[in-house]
Short mmCIF file of C-alpha atoms in Angstrom, two decimals:
data_model
loop_
_atom_site.label_atom_id
_atom_site.label_comp_id
_atom_site.label_asym_id
_atom_site.label_seq_id
_atom_site.Cartn_x
_atom_site.Cartn_y
_atom_site.Cartn_z
CA UNK G 95 26.92 -33.89 27.91
CA UNK G 96 26.14 -30.43 27.72
CA UNK G 97 22.37 -30.12 28.46
CA UNK G 98 20.61 -27.12 27.15
CA UNK G 99 17.49 -25.68 28.43
CA UNK G 100 14.92 -23.03 27.11
CA UNK G 101 14.75 -20.40 29.53
CA UNK G 102 12.44 -18.34 28.14
CA UNK G 103 9.18 -18.90 25.66
CA UNK G 104 7.74 -15.68 24.52
CA UNK G 105 5.57 -15.12 21.16
CA UNK G 106 4.96 -11.99 19.02
CA UNK G 107 1.91 -10.18 19.68
CA UNK G 108 1.23 -11.19 16.12
CA UNK G 109 1.30 -14.85 17.28
CA UNK G 110 3.45 -16.01 14.36
CA UNK G 111 7.03 -15.66 15.59
CA UNK G 112 8.47 -17.03 18.89
CA UNK G 113 11.16 -16.10 20.74
CA UNK G 114 13.14 -18.50 22.68
CA UNK G 115 16.49 -18.31 24.94
CA UNK G 116 18.58 -21.45 25.55
CA UNK G 117 21.07 -21.81 28.16
CA UNK G 118 23.33 -24.33 28.03
CA UNK G 119 26.14 -25.60 30.91
CA UNK G 120 28.80 -23.08 28.47
CA UNK G 121 26.98 -20.98 25.98
CA UNK G 122 23.46 -18.68 25.86
CA UNK G 123 21.49 -18.22 22.96
CA UNK G 124 18.65 -15.92 21.77
CA UNK G 125 16.38 -17.22 18.96
CA UNK G 126 13.42 -16.01 16.57
CA UNK G 127 11.59 -18.86 15.16
CA UNK G 128 8.62 -18.70 12.75
CA UNK G 129 7.69 -22.22 13.29
CA UNK G 130 7.82 -25.48 11.06
CA UNK G 131 7.29 -24.24 7.50
CA UNK G 132 6.77 -20.52 7.92
CA UNK G 133 8.30 -18.06 5.80
CA UNK G 134 10.48 -16.45 8.62
CA UNK G 135 12.48 -19.50 9.45
CA UNK G 136 14.97 -19.73 12.56
CA UNK G 137 17.64 -16.92 13.59
CA UNK G 138 19.84 -17.41 16.54
CA UNK G 139 22.20 -14.97 17.79
CA UNK G 140 25.02 -15.70 20.36
CA UNK G 141 24.51 -14.16 23.96
CA UNK G 142 27.13 -15.26 26.05
CA UNK G 143 29.68 -17.81 26.74
CA UNK G 144 29.34 -18.98 30.26
CA UNK G 145 32.79 -20.58 30.98
CA UNK G 146 36.29 -19.62 29.38
CA UNK G 147 36.04 -18.87 25.62
CA UNK G 148 37.97 -21.56 23.16
CA UNK G 149 40.77 -20.31 20.81
CA UNK G 150 38.41 -21.07 18.35
CA UNK G 151 34.52 -21.51 17.93
CA UNK G 152 33.65 -25.00 18.42
CA UNK G 153 30.44 -26.43 17.77
CA UNK G 154 28.27 -28.97 19.23
CA UNK G 155 29.89 -32.74 19.18
CA UNK G 156 28.21 -35.91 17.95
CA UNK G 157 26.64 -36.02 21.37
CA UNK G 158 26.06 -32.41 22.48
CA UNK G 159 23.44 -30.17 21.13
CA UNK G 160 24.75 -27.18 22.90
CA UNK G 161 25.12 -24.75 19.54
CA UNK G 162 28.77 -22.84 19.07
CA UNK G 163 30.96 -21.02 21.64
CA UNK G 164 32.10 -17.52 20.45
CA UNK G 165 36.07 -17.41 20.31
CA UNK G 166 38.48 -16.04 22.96
CA UNK G 167 39.45 -13.31 20.44
CA UNK G 168 36.02 -11.85 19.47
CA UNK G 169 34.73 -11.85 23.79
CA UNK G 170 34.21 -8.81 25.67
CA UNK G 171 34.69 -11.32 28.60
CA UNK G 172 37.05 -14.23 27.89
CA UNK G 173 36.78 -16.04 31.03
CA UNK G 174 32.90 -16.10 30.93
CA UNK G 175 29.68 -14.53 32.40
CA UNK G 176 27.02 -16.42 34.67
CA UNK G 177 24.18 -17.98 33.96
CA UNK G 178 21.56 -15.54 32.84
CA UNK G 179 18.75 -14.63 35.86
CA UNK G 180 15.60 -16.15 34.05
CA UNK G 181 13.16 -14.03 36.04
CA UNK G 182 14.15 -10.60 35.14
CA UNK G 183 14.74 -11.59 31.23
CA UNK G 184 12.15 -10.22 28.94
CA UNK G 185 11.77 -9.08 25.20
CA UNK G 186 11.20 -6.14 23.37
CA UNK G 187 9.74 -6.80 19.75
CA UNK G 188 10.40 -4.08 16.99
CA UNK G 189 6.57 -3.05 15.74
CA UNK G 190 6.68 -5.20 12.49
CA UNK G 191 7.10 -8.20 14.86
CA UNK G 192 10.07 -9.31 12.49
CA UNK G 193 13.15 -8.74 15.03
CA UNK G 194 13.16 -8.40 19.03
CA UNK G 195 15.72 -7.56 21.61
CA UNK G 196 16.39 -9.21 24.58
CA UNK G 197 16.80 -7.65 27.86
CA UNK G 198 18.06 -8.49 31.02
CA UNK G 199 16.39 -6.31 33.58
CA UNK G 200 17.20 -2.99 31.88
CA UNK G 201 19.96 -4.36 29.81
CA UNK G 202 20.05 -5.08 26.22
CA UNK G 203 22.08 -8.20 25.77
CA UNK G 204 21.19 -9.32 22.05
CA UNK G 205 19.10 -7.71 19.31
CA UNK G 206 18.06 -9.56 16.18
CA UNK G 207 16.90 -6.85 14.02
CA UNK G 208 14.34 -7.47 10.84
CA UNK G 209 17.20 -7.31 8.73
CA UNK G 210 18.77 -10.49 9.89
CA UNK G 211 19.44 -13.54 8.37
CA UNK G 212 21.34 -12.48 5.23
CA UNK G 213 25.14 -12.29 4.38
CA UNK G 214 25.98 -13.68 7.26
CA UNK G 215 24.52 -11.67 9.88
CA UNK G 216 22.34 -12.80 12.05
CA UNK G 217 22.06 -10.32 15.15
CA UNK G 218 24.18 -8.11 17.74
CA UNK G 219 25.24 -9.04 21.06
CA UNK G 220 26.53 -6.99 23.67
CA UNK G 221 29.12 -9.18 24.72
CA UNK G 222 30.84 -9.36 21.09
CA UNK G 223 33.74 -7.16 20.64
CA UNK G 224 34.27 -8.39 16.63
CA UNK G 225 32.13 -9.50 14.04
CA UNK G 226 31.63 -12.96 13.80
CA UNK G 227 29.35 -15.55 11.96
CA UNK G 228 27.86 -15.79 14.95
CA UNK G 229 27.14 -12.47 16.46
CA UNK G 230 28.39 -8.47 15.71
CA UNK G 231 28.95 -6.10 18.11
CA UNK G 232 26.30 -3.71 18.93
CA UNK G 233 26.33 -0.80 16.72
CA UNK G 234 27.74 2.35 17.41
CA UNK G 235 24.64 4.45 15.90
CA UNK G 236 22.13 5.27 18.62
CA UNK G 237 19.27 4.65 15.84
CA UNK G 238 18.78 0.60 16.68
CA UNK G 239 18.10 1.88 20.32
CA UNK G 240 15.96 4.29 19.44
CA UNK G 241 13.54 2.60 17.67
CA UNK G 242 13.82 -0.37 20.46
CA UNK G 243 12.80 2.23 23.00
CA UNK G 244 9.79 3.55 20.69
CA UNK G 245 8.99 0.07 20.15
CA UNK G 246 8.51 -0.64 23.66
CA UNK G 247 6.52 2.53 24.11
CA UNK G 248 4.28 1.77 20.96
CA UNK G 249 3.33 -1.74 22.78
CA UNK G 250 2.80 0.11 25.95
CA UNK G 251 0.22 2.45 24.69
CA UNK G 252 -1.39 -0.03 22.95
CA UNK G 253 -1.68 -2.72 25.77
CA UNK G 254 -3.94 -0.07 27.83
CA UNK G 255 -7.44 1.06 27.84
CA UNK G 256 -6.94 4.43 26.36
CA UNK G 257 -5.28 3.23 23.01
CA UNK G 258 -5.45 5.76 19.78
CA UNK G 259 -7.67 3.09 17.89
CA UNK G 260 -10.75 5.51 17.93
CA UNK G 261 -8.92 8.32 16.89
CA UNK G 262 -6.90 6.53 14.18
CA UNK G 263 -10.25 5.38 12.86
CA UNK G 264 -12.21 8.62 13.07
CA UNK G 265 -9.20 10.41 11.47
CA UNK G 266 -9.15 7.89 8.56
CA UNK G 267 -12.78 8.00 7.72
CA UNK G 268 -12.58 11.82 7.62
CA UNK G 269 -10.15 11.32 5.03
CA UNK G 270 -12.56 9.26 2.96
CA UNK G 271 -15.51 11.37 3.67
CA UNK G 272 -14.21 13.99 2.41
CA UNK G 273 -13.68 12.61 -0.88
CA UNK G 274 -16.14 9.71 -1.25
CA UNK G 275 -19.03 10.86 1.20
CA UNK G 276 -20.37 9.45 3.98
CA UNK G 277 -19.83 5.81 4.41
CA UNK G 278 -22.92 3.61 4.02
CA UNK G 279 -21.75 0.36 5.65
CA UNK G 280 -18.50 -0.44 8.00
CA UNK G 281 -16.97 -4.04 8.66
CA UNK G 282 -14.88 -5.20 11.56
CA UNK G 283 -11.78 -7.11 9.62
CA UNK G 284 -9.77 -8.04 13.17
CA UNK G 285 -11.74 -11.02 14.03
CA UNK G 286 -11.89 -9.09 17.02
CA UNK G 287 -7.58 -9.98 17.39
CA UNK G 288 -5.37 -7.53 17.92
CA UNK G 289 -4.69 -4.85 15.93
CA UNK G 290 -7.83 -3.47 15.24
CA UNK G 291 -8.44 -3.24 11.47
CA UNK G 292 -11.81 -2.56 9.27
CA UNK G 293 -13.01 -1.18 6.36
CA UNK G 294 -15.52 1.39 5.11
CA UNK G 295 -18.16 1.07 2.12
CA UNK G 296 -18.97 3.88 -0.06
CA UNK G 297 -21.32 3.80 -2.63
CA UNK G 298 -20.36 6.56 -5.58
CA UNK G 299 -23.92 7.57 -7.49
CA UNK G 300 -23.88 8.64 -11.01
CA UNK G 301 -24.44 12.06 -10.52
CA UNK G 302 -21.92 12.44 -7.83
CA UNK G 303 -18.72 10.86 -9.50
CA UNK G 304 -19.72 11.18 -13.35
CA UNK G 305 -19.13 7.27 -13.73
CA UNK G 306 -21.88 4.98 -14.45
CA UNK G 307 -23.32 2.78 -13.56
CA UNK G 308 -22.68 3.27 -9.54
CA UNK G 309 -19.47 2.41 -8.25
CA UNK G 310 -18.92 0.72 -4.73
CA UNK G 311 -15.74 1.69 -2.60
CA UNK G 312 -14.29 -0.47 -0.17
CA UNK G 313 -11.38 1.15 1.97
CA UNK G 314 -9.50 -0.17 5.16
CA UNK G 315 -8.96 1.48 8.33
CA UNK G 316 -6.12 0.56 10.86
CA UNK G 317 -3.96 -1.75 8.69
CA UNK G 318 -1.27 1.25 8.90
CA UNK G 319 -1.21 1.05 12.31
CA UNK G 320 2.11 -1.38 12.32
CA UNK G 321 4.35 -1.21 9.62
CA UNK G 322 4.99 -3.80 7.01
CA UNK G 323 7.85 -6.15 7.48
CA UNK G 324 10.61 -6.39 5.35
CA UNK G 325 10.42 -3.20 3.49
CA UNK G 326 14.11 -2.23 4.66
CA UNK G 327 15.79 -5.05 3.19
CA UNK G 328 14.55 -3.69 -0.55
CA UNK G 329 14.60 -0.08 -0.28
CA UNK G 330 16.10 2.93 1.66
CA UNK G 331 13.30 4.63 1.81
CA UNK G 332 11.24 1.95 4.34
CA UNK G 333 9.68 4.74 6.17
CA UNK G 334 7.71 6.24 2.98
CA UNK G 335 6.68 2.90 1.90
CA UNK G 336 6.03 0.93 4.89
CA UNK G 337 2.14 1.83 5.84
CA UNK G 338 -0.35 1.25 3.74
CA UNK G 339 -4.28 1.23 3.63
CA UNK G 340 -5.81 -1.08 0.54
CA UNK G 341 -9.19 0.18 -1.46
CA UNK G 342 -11.05 -1.65 -4.07
CA UNK G 343 -13.73 -0.25 -6.21
CA UNK G 344 -16.21 -2.32 -8.20
CA UNK G 345 -18.92 -1.46 -10.64
CA UNK G 346 -22.37 -2.37 -9.06
CA UNK G 347 -23.74 -4.78 -8.47
CA UNK G 348 -21.30 -5.70 -6.02
CA UNK G 349 -21.34 -7.48 -2.47
CA UNK G 350 -19.43 -5.06 -0.03
CA UNK G 351 -19.17 -8.13 2.59
CA UNK G 352 -17.40 -10.01 0.11
CA UNK G 353 -15.29 -7.80 -0.77
CA UNK G 354 -14.70 -6.63 3.01
CA UNK G 355 -13.52 -10.19 3.00
CA UNK G 356 -11.08 -9.69 0.44
CA UNK G 357 -9.43 -6.75 2.10
CA UNK G 358 -9.39 -8.85 5.50
CA UNK G 359 -7.13 -11.46 3.79
CA UNK G 360 -5.09 -9.11 2.03
CA UNK G 361 -4.30 -6.39 4.88
CA UNK G 362 -3.14 -9.60 6.95
CA UNK G 363 -0.23 -10.90 4.50
CA UNK G 364 2.54 -8.79 4.87
CA UNK G 365 2.36 -9.90 8.71
CA UNK G 366 1.33 -13.69 7.91
CA UNK G 367 3.66 -14.33 5.05
CA UNK G 368 6.77 -11.63 6.16
CA UNK G 369 6.58 -9.89 2.50
CA UNK G 370 5.67 -6.02 1.95
CA UNK G 371 3.06 -4.49 -0.26
CA UNK G 372 3.54 -1.76 -2.40
CA UNK G 373 2.37 0.49 -5.55
CA UNK G 374 3.34 -2.08 -8.79
CA UNK G 375 3.76 -5.18 -6.73
CA UNK G 376 0.85 -8.20 -8.00
CA UNK G 377 -0.60 -11.09 -5.89
CA UNK G 378 -2.27 -14.30 -7.82
CA UNK G 379 -5.00 -14.12 -5.34
CA UNK G 380 -7.06 -17.45 -6.10
CA UNK G 381 -10.71 -17.26 -5.63
CA UNK G 382 -11.84 -13.24 -5.45
CA UNK G 383 -15.53 -12.24 -5.02
CA UNK G 384 -18.14 -13.09 -7.92
CA UNK G 385 -18.44 -9.93 -8.52
CA UNK G 386 -14.96 -9.29 -10.37
CA UNK G 387 -15.89 -12.16 -12.21
CA UNK G 388 -13.86 -15.19 -12.75
CA UNK G 389 -11.57 -14.29 -15.47
CA UNK G 390 -9.60 -12.19 -12.55
CA UNK G 391 -7.67 -14.11 -10.76
CA UNK G 392 -4.56 -11.87 -9.19
CA UNK G 393 -4.19 -8.64 -8.01
CA UNK G 394 -2.26 -5.67 -8.95
CA UNK G 395 -1.62 -2.63 -6.08
CA UNK G 396 -1.00 0.83 -7.24
CA UNK G 397 -1.09 3.87 -5.73
CA UNK G 398 -2.83 6.41 -8.68
CA UNK G 399 -4.72 3.88 -10.99
CA UNK G 400 -6.58 6.11 -13.34
CA UNK G 401 -9.52 7.99 -12.11
CA UNK G 402 -8.49 7.41 -8.72
CA UNK G 403 -9.65 10.31 -6.37
CA UNK G 404 -6.60 11.51 -4.25
CA UNK G 405 -7.08 11.02 -0.69
CA UNK G 406 -4.99 11.88 1.80
CA UNK G 407 -4.49 9.60 4.89
CA UNK G 408 -3.20 11.20 8.23
CA UNK G 409 0.16 10.31 8.93
CA UNK G 410 1.18 7.47 11.43
CA UNK G 411 3.55 7.39 13.73
CA UNK G 412 5.17 10.18 12.02
CA UNK G 413 4.91 7.87 8.78
CA UNK G 414 3.49 8.91 5.54
CA UNK G 415 0.15 6.39 5.10
CA UNK G 416 0.19 5.08 1.03
CA UNK G 417 -3.25 4.03 -0.04
CA UNK G 418 -2.87 1.27 -2.50
CA UNK G 419 -6.02 0.49 -4.54
CA UNK G 420 -6.57 -2.89 -5.88
CA UNK G 421 -7.15 -3.69 -9.65
CA UNK G 422 -8.06 -7.26 -10.43
CA UNK G 423 -6.12 -8.39 -13.17
CA UNK G 424 -5.81 -12.21 -15.39
CA UNK G 425 -3.44 -14.29 -15.40
CA UNK G 426 -2.23 -13.51 -18.47
CA UNK G 427 -1.89 -9.83 -17.28
CA UNK G 428 0.08 -10.81 -13.81
CA UNK G 429 2.29 -13.22 -16.43
CA UNK G 430 3.00 -9.92 -18.39
CA UNK G 431 3.90 -7.97 -15.44
CA UNK G 432 6.19 -11.21 -14.15
CA UNK G 433 7.92 -11.60 -17.52
CA UNK G 434 8.00 -7.84 -18.70
CA UNK G 435 7.25 -5.45 -15.78
CA UNK G 436 4.60 -4.50 -13.70
CA UNK G 437 5.31 -0.35 -15.28
CA UNK G 438 4.60 -2.57 -19.05
CA UNK G 439 1.23 -3.79 -17.54
CA UNK G 440 -0.03 -0.24 -15.80
CA UNK G 441 0.69 1.38 -19.35
CA UNK G 442 -1.28 -0.73 -21.24
CA UNK G 443 -4.09 -0.90 -18.46
CA UNK G 444 -4.37 2.91 -18.60
CA UNK G 445 -3.65 3.26 -21.93
CA UNK G 446 -6.66 0.86 -22.13
CA UNK G 447 -8.71 3.15 -20.29
CA UNK G 448 -8.74 0.23 -17.56
CA UNK G 449 -9.15 2.79 -14.63
CA UNK G 450 -9.34 2.25 -10.54
CA UNK G 451 -13.23 1.09 -11.23
CA UNK G 452 -12.90 -2.52 -12.01
CA UNK G 453 -15.63 -4.13 -14.87
CA UNK G 454 -15.95 -7.57 -14.97
CA UNK G 455 -16.81 -7.22 -18.56
CA UNK G 456 -13.42 -5.54 -19.57
CA UNK G 457 -11.21 -6.90 -22.26
CA UNK G 458 -7.79 -8.18 -20.82
CA UNK G 459 -4.47 -6.05 -22.23
CA UNK G 460 -2.17 -9.01 -22.54
#
């Protein structure tokens, strides 16, 4: 029997995916696993054969648990390579936590990138010479290697005591205050876990905003420290969309603490569920703060809803930061967005004078 052993097990910094290296007597694999019932699933990449390669890919037999070996025609080392040295293995995670690279010392052995798991692509392996369903050769472009190097620098910086959190927080708060005035409350959203996140509360009075009655605005800080996962699966301009902050404006009286809890939940969702949030997306939210009203069970995210102030947030690691406003919507409005399009819903909302400030007594547009 080809006995396998897990020789490396490391959780991502977000603690929602675990990297595993499995080594048997004949083959080594690199895995990323999102846990039972999770949204990420299992992703696997061949690393190397430890014995001579077969003429064809050989999978496990009835009494063997080892995964397939890579066939002879696709191996850079047909006779196999030595077992991995456990003590010098390490993993570097992509910044969004949805991919990772396996190193032996300073050598990259395998990469499971964020776009793995689709169209029979699972990852890149240094010792692979031709594409297969088990792995692909390392790409010729240096882009992915630059990303891994940048990610390694990112994690090193945030592991230090002199990390940039204070600078990021103060710069984002200053951008909000230039438009919304001085904050009157600040809430921590991170539960003392990395990454740091917060929310600032602002009160827009009648004479300052020409809005009656006054408005409570909650705006997040620090969500954009990490890029959203999966964006590059759906768009070619991922850099323009992957970093976000969130804001919500509610007609007084509003419970700022409850709104902060809402931002805490929504702002963690991309990394918990491996989805991304962008302008025009909708979300069935279930329970929303009482100040929003029972009729509103979902949220629409929009970059520039009617009447919203233009707030330009500082770039983060060279990427623009998109401020998405949360617009509470009814179940019928969410169904309209799903059945027709978000653009149809947005037109009806804005034509119906539904702006960025939520009013719980407004009429549904669907």
